[in-house]
């Protein structure tokens, strides 16, 4: 054994360097293969395009591709059936690793409703901004006779005035009823008019 070791040490230096280089390459190869195995290298699958399907009908497609899924969000659109899958993250047909979680957005079964804010006696711009902040996008306005210009008097929906806090769909078409400022304030009765009404124009009072 000792003679074998002595022979190794007697080899030229370049042989030792070559042996070290081969050993390093072997170690790197083993590490890379281990990483490939850990990260499932070259085992990518495609996200199935299950948009338009119900979640229970889409489940087998995820199972076949060894993917997991979670219903993460919901939206409402009249163009899709209630409960149908609307969106996927990652997107449909994109390549992902096996056992990846796919996040699903489904179409809500009922349209989301929110309460309207109290917008009476504030400016038209403020009222419009408040409705937009609540999520209402289809907002128009109409002017009616009123004392103060651009003062909001109320909200009209489907021909009816809404009270503060009334729940309506976010897709509802709302109409802000706004004062046009053309109504003249009633004239105050002067003392002379009051006296004239009392005596009925009878000068004998004087």
Short mmCIF file of C-alpha atoms in Angstrom, two decimals:
data_model
loop_
_atom_site.label_atom_id
_atom_site.label_comp_id
_atom_site.label_asym_id
_atom_site.label_seq_id
_atom_site.Cartn_x
_atom_site.Cartn_y
_atom_site.Cartn_z
CA UNK A 1 0.00 0.00 0.00
CA UNK A 2 2.73 2.39 0.93
CA UNK A 3 4.61 1.63 -2.25
CA UNK A 4 1.50 2.43 -4.31
CA UNK A 5 1.16 5.78 -2.59
CA UNK A 6 4.81 6.52 -3.15
CA UNK A 7 4.39 5.81 -6.84
CA UNK A 8 1.48 8.26 -7.02
CA UNK A 9 3.53 11.01 -5.42
CA UNK A 10 6.37 10.32 -7.84
CA UNK A 11 4.13 11.03 -10.85
CA UNK A 12 4.75 14.31 -12.74
CA UNK A 13 2.99 17.43 -11.48
CA UNK A 14 0.81 17.70 -14.56
CA UNK A 15 -0.66 14.29 -13.81
CA UNK A 16 -1.66 15.52 -10.34
CA UNK A 17 -3.21 18.65 -11.81
CA UNK A 18 -5.15 16.60 -14.32
CA UNK A 19 -6.43 14.33 -11.59
CA UNK A 20 -7.56 17.34 -9.52
CA UNK A 21 -9.33 18.85 -12.54
CA UNK A 22 -11.14 15.57 -13.22
CA UNK A 23 -12.18 15.34 -9.59
CA UNK A 24 -13.57 18.90 -9.66
CA UNK A 25 -15.51 18.17 -12.86
CA UNK A 26 -16.96 15.03 -11.27
CA UNK A 27 -18.08 16.98 -8.19
CA UNK A 28 -19.71 19.69 -10.33
CA UNK A 29 -21.51 17.05 -12.42
CA UNK A 30 -22.89 15.36 -9.30
CA UNK A 31 -24.10 18.71 -7.90
CA UNK A 32 -25.83 19.69 -11.15
CA UNK A 33 -27.59 16.33 -11.43
CA UNK A 34 -28.76 16.68 -7.85
CA UNK A 35 -30.17 20.14 -8.57
CA UNK A 36 -31.95 18.89 -11.68
CA UNK A 37 -33.59 16.17 -9.66
CA UNK A 38 -34.59 18.59 -6.89
CA UNK A 39 -36.06 21.24 -9.22
CA UNK A 40 -37.73 18.75 -11.60
CA UNK A 41 -35.60 19.92 -14.52
CA UNK A 42 -37.06 19.16 -17.99
CA UNK A 43 -40.37 18.17 -16.38
CA UNK A 44 -42.40 21.24 -17.38
CA UNK A 45 -46.10 20.92 -18.26
CA UNK A 46 -48.59 23.29 -19.91
CA UNK A 47 -51.38 24.98 -18.01
CA UNK A 48 -54.60 23.62 -19.56
CA UNK A 49 -56.92 26.16 -21.17
CA UNK A 50 -60.04 25.54 -19.10
CA UNK A 51 -61.54 29.00 -19.44
CA UNK A 52 -65.31 28.80 -19.74
CA UNK A 53 -65.53 25.52 -17.81
CA UNK A 54 -66.93 25.07 -14.33
CA UNK A 55 -64.30 24.37 -11.69
CA UNK A 56 -65.50 20.78 -11.13
CA UNK A 57 -65.28 20.10 -14.88
CA UNK A 58 -61.79 21.60 -15.08
CA UNK A 59 -60.41 19.60 -12.13
CA UNK A 60 -59.54 16.45 -14.19
CA UNK A 61 -57.42 18.54 -16.58
CA UNK A 62 -55.32 19.83 -13.69
CA UNK A 63 -54.97 16.34 -12.24
CA UNK A 64 -53.82 14.89 -15.57
CA UNK A 65 -51.06 17.53 -15.75
CA UNK A 66 -50.16 17.05 -12.08
CA UNK A 67 -51.08 20.63 -11.22
CA UNK A 68 -52.86 22.05 -8.21
CA UNK A 69 -55.40 24.88 -8.31
CA UNK A 70 -56.99 27.41 -5.99
CA UNK A 71 -60.03 29.63 -6.62
CA UNK A 72 -58.45 32.95 -5.70
CA UNK A 73 -60.88 35.59 -6.96
CA UNK A 74 -64.23 36.27 -8.61
CA UNK A 75 -65.56 38.85 -11.05
CA UNK A 76 -68.92 39.41 -12.69
CA UNK A 77 -69.61 39.52 -16.39
CA UNK A 78 -72.82 38.83 -18.27
CA UNK A 79 -70.81 37.29 -21.13
CA UNK A 80 -69.86 34.19 -19.11
CA UNK A 81 -71.93 31.58 -17.31
CA UNK A 82 -72.13 31.87 -13.50
CA UNK A 83 -69.29 29.91 -11.89
CA UNK A 84 -67.30 29.62 -15.13
CA UNK A 85 -63.53 30.06 -15.07
CA UNK A 86 -62.61 33.48 -16.44
CA UNK A 87 -58.85 33.77 -15.88
CA UNK A 88 -55.84 31.65 -14.92
CA UNK A 89 -52.54 32.61 -13.30
CA UNK A 90 -50.13 31.50 -14.76
CA UNK A 91 -51.93 32.01 -18.06
CA UNK A 92 -53.38 29.16 -20.08
CA UNK A 93 -50.85 27.22 -22.22
CA UNK A 94 -47.87 28.64 -20.35
CA UNK A 95 -45.16 26.16 -19.25
CA UNK A 96 -44.81 25.51 -15.53
CA UNK A 97 -43.28 22.83 -13.34
CA UNK A 98 -45.32 19.91 -12.10
CA UNK A 99 -47.20 20.35 -8.84
CA UNK A 100 -47.41 24.13 -9.46
CA UNK A 101 -50.45 25.96 -8.02
CA UNK A 102 -52.68 27.61 -10.64
CA UNK A 103 -54.80 30.50 -9.34
CA UNK A 104 -58.31 30.64 -10.79
CA UNK A 105 -60.69 33.59 -11.21
CA UNK A 106 -64.34 32.57 -11.64
CA UNK A 107 -67.43 34.44 -12.76
CA UNK A 108 -69.60 35.30 -9.75
CA UNK A 109 -73.10 33.83 -9.66
CA UNK A 110 -74.65 37.13 -8.62
CA UNK A 111 -73.67 40.66 -9.50
CA UNK A 112 -71.84 42.50 -6.77
CA UNK A 113 -73.77 45.35 -5.19
CA UNK A 114 -72.46 48.21 -3.05
CA UNK A 115 -74.17 51.03 -1.14
CA UNK A 116 -74.30 54.45 -2.77
CA UNK A 117 -72.73 57.29 -0.76
CA UNK A 118 -74.59 60.33 0.55
CA UNK A 119 -73.97 62.95 -2.13
CA UNK A 120 -76.73 65.46 -1.46
CA UNK A 121 -75.77 69.12 -1.10
CA UNK A 122 -72.22 68.67 -2.39
CA UNK A 123 -70.72 69.76 -5.69
CA UNK A 124 -71.19 67.70 -8.85
CA UNK A 125 -67.43 67.01 -9.06
CA UNK A 126 -67.30 65.73 -5.48
CA UNK A 127 -70.32 63.48 -6.03
CA UNK A 128 -68.87 62.08 -9.26
CA UNK A 129 -65.54 61.37 -7.54
CA UNK A 130 -67.26 59.60 -4.63
CA UNK A 131 -69.20 57.31 -6.96
CA UNK A 132 -66.06 56.48 -8.94
CA UNK A 133 -64.21 55.70 -5.72
CA UNK A 134 -66.97 53.20 -4.81
CA UNK A 135 -66.46 51.47 -8.16
CA UNK A 136 -69.33 52.94 -10.20
CA UNK A 137 -68.12 53.70 -13.73
CA UNK A 138 -71.33 54.30 -15.69
CA UNK A 139 -72.29 57.67 -14.21
CA UNK A 140 -74.07 60.44 -16.09
CA UNK A 141 -75.75 63.64 -14.97
CA UNK A 142 -78.72 65.81 -15.78
CA UNK A 143 -79.60 69.35 -14.79
CA UNK A 144 -82.85 70.35 -13.14
CA UNK A 145 -84.12 73.69 -11.97
CA UNK A 146 -82.42 74.72 -8.76
CA UNK A 147 -81.10 77.69 -6.89
CA UNK A 148 -77.37 76.81 -6.81
CA UNK A 149 -75.34 75.87 -9.88
CA UNK A 150 -73.73 72.37 -9.92
CA UNK A 151 -75.16 71.38 -6.53
CA UNK A 152 -75.99 67.67 -6.41
CA UNK A 153 -79.58 66.97 -5.40
CA UNK A 154 -79.60 63.16 -5.57
CA UNK A 155 -78.98 59.98 -7.58
CA UNK A 156 -81.44 58.52 -10.05
CA UNK A 157 -81.45 54.81 -10.97
CA UNK A 158 -83.97 53.22 -13.31
CA UNK A 159 -86.21 56.25 -13.04
CA UNK A 160 -86.24 56.33 -9.21
CA UNK A 161 -84.36 58.47 -6.75
CA UNK A 162 -82.04 56.50 -4.48
CA UNK A 163 -81.68 57.05 -0.79
CA UNK A 164 -78.27 57.14 0.88
CA UNK A 165 -76.97 53.62 1.52
CA UNK A 166 -79.16 51.93 -1.10
CA UNK A 167 -77.43 48.87 -2.61
CA UNK A 168 -77.15 48.77 -6.40
CA UNK A 169 -74.95 46.77 -8.83
CA UNK A 170 -71.56 48.22 -9.69
CA UNK A 171 -72.52 48.01 -13.37
CA UNK A 172 -75.64 50.13 -12.77
CA UNK A 173 -76.18 53.25 -14.85
CA UNK A 174 -76.50 56.09 -12.34
CA UNK A 175 -77.66 59.61 -13.09
CA UNK A 176 -76.62 62.48 -10.87
CA UNK A 177 -79.39 65.05 -10.53
CA UNK A 178 -77.72 68.45 -10.46
CA UNK A 179 -79.08 71.94 -9.90
CA UNK A 180 -78.71 74.33 -12.86
CA UNK A 181 -78.76 77.52 -10.76
CA UNK A 182 -81.64 79.08 -12.73
CA UNK A 183 -84.26 79.06 -9.98
CA UNK A 184 -84.76 82.54 -8.54
CA UNK A 185 -85.22 82.72 -4.76
CA UNK A 186 -88.73 83.79 -3.67
CA UNK A 187 -89.10 87.52 -3.17
CA UNK A 188 -89.33 88.55 0.44
CA UNK A 189 -92.49 90.44 1.34
CA UNK A 190 -91.86 94.06 2.10
CA UNK A 191 -93.57 95.82 4.96
CA UNK A 192 -95.58 97.82 2.46
CA UNK A 193 -96.95 94.66 0.80
CA UNK A 194 -97.87 93.15 4.15
CA UNK A 195 -99.82 96.28 5.14
CA UNK A 196 -101.54 96.33 1.78
CA UNK A 197 -102.68 92.72 2.20
CA UNK A 198 -104.01 93.43 5.71
CA UNK A 199 -106.07 96.47 4.89
CA UNK A 200 -107.03 95.24 1.45
CA UNK A 201 -106.28 98.58 -0.09
CA UNK A 202 -108.75 100.35 2.21
CA UNK A 203 -107.30 103.84 2.68
CA UNK A 204 -109.65 104.51 5.61
CA UNK A 205 -107.12 102.79 7.84
CA UNK A 206 -104.84 105.78 7.51
#
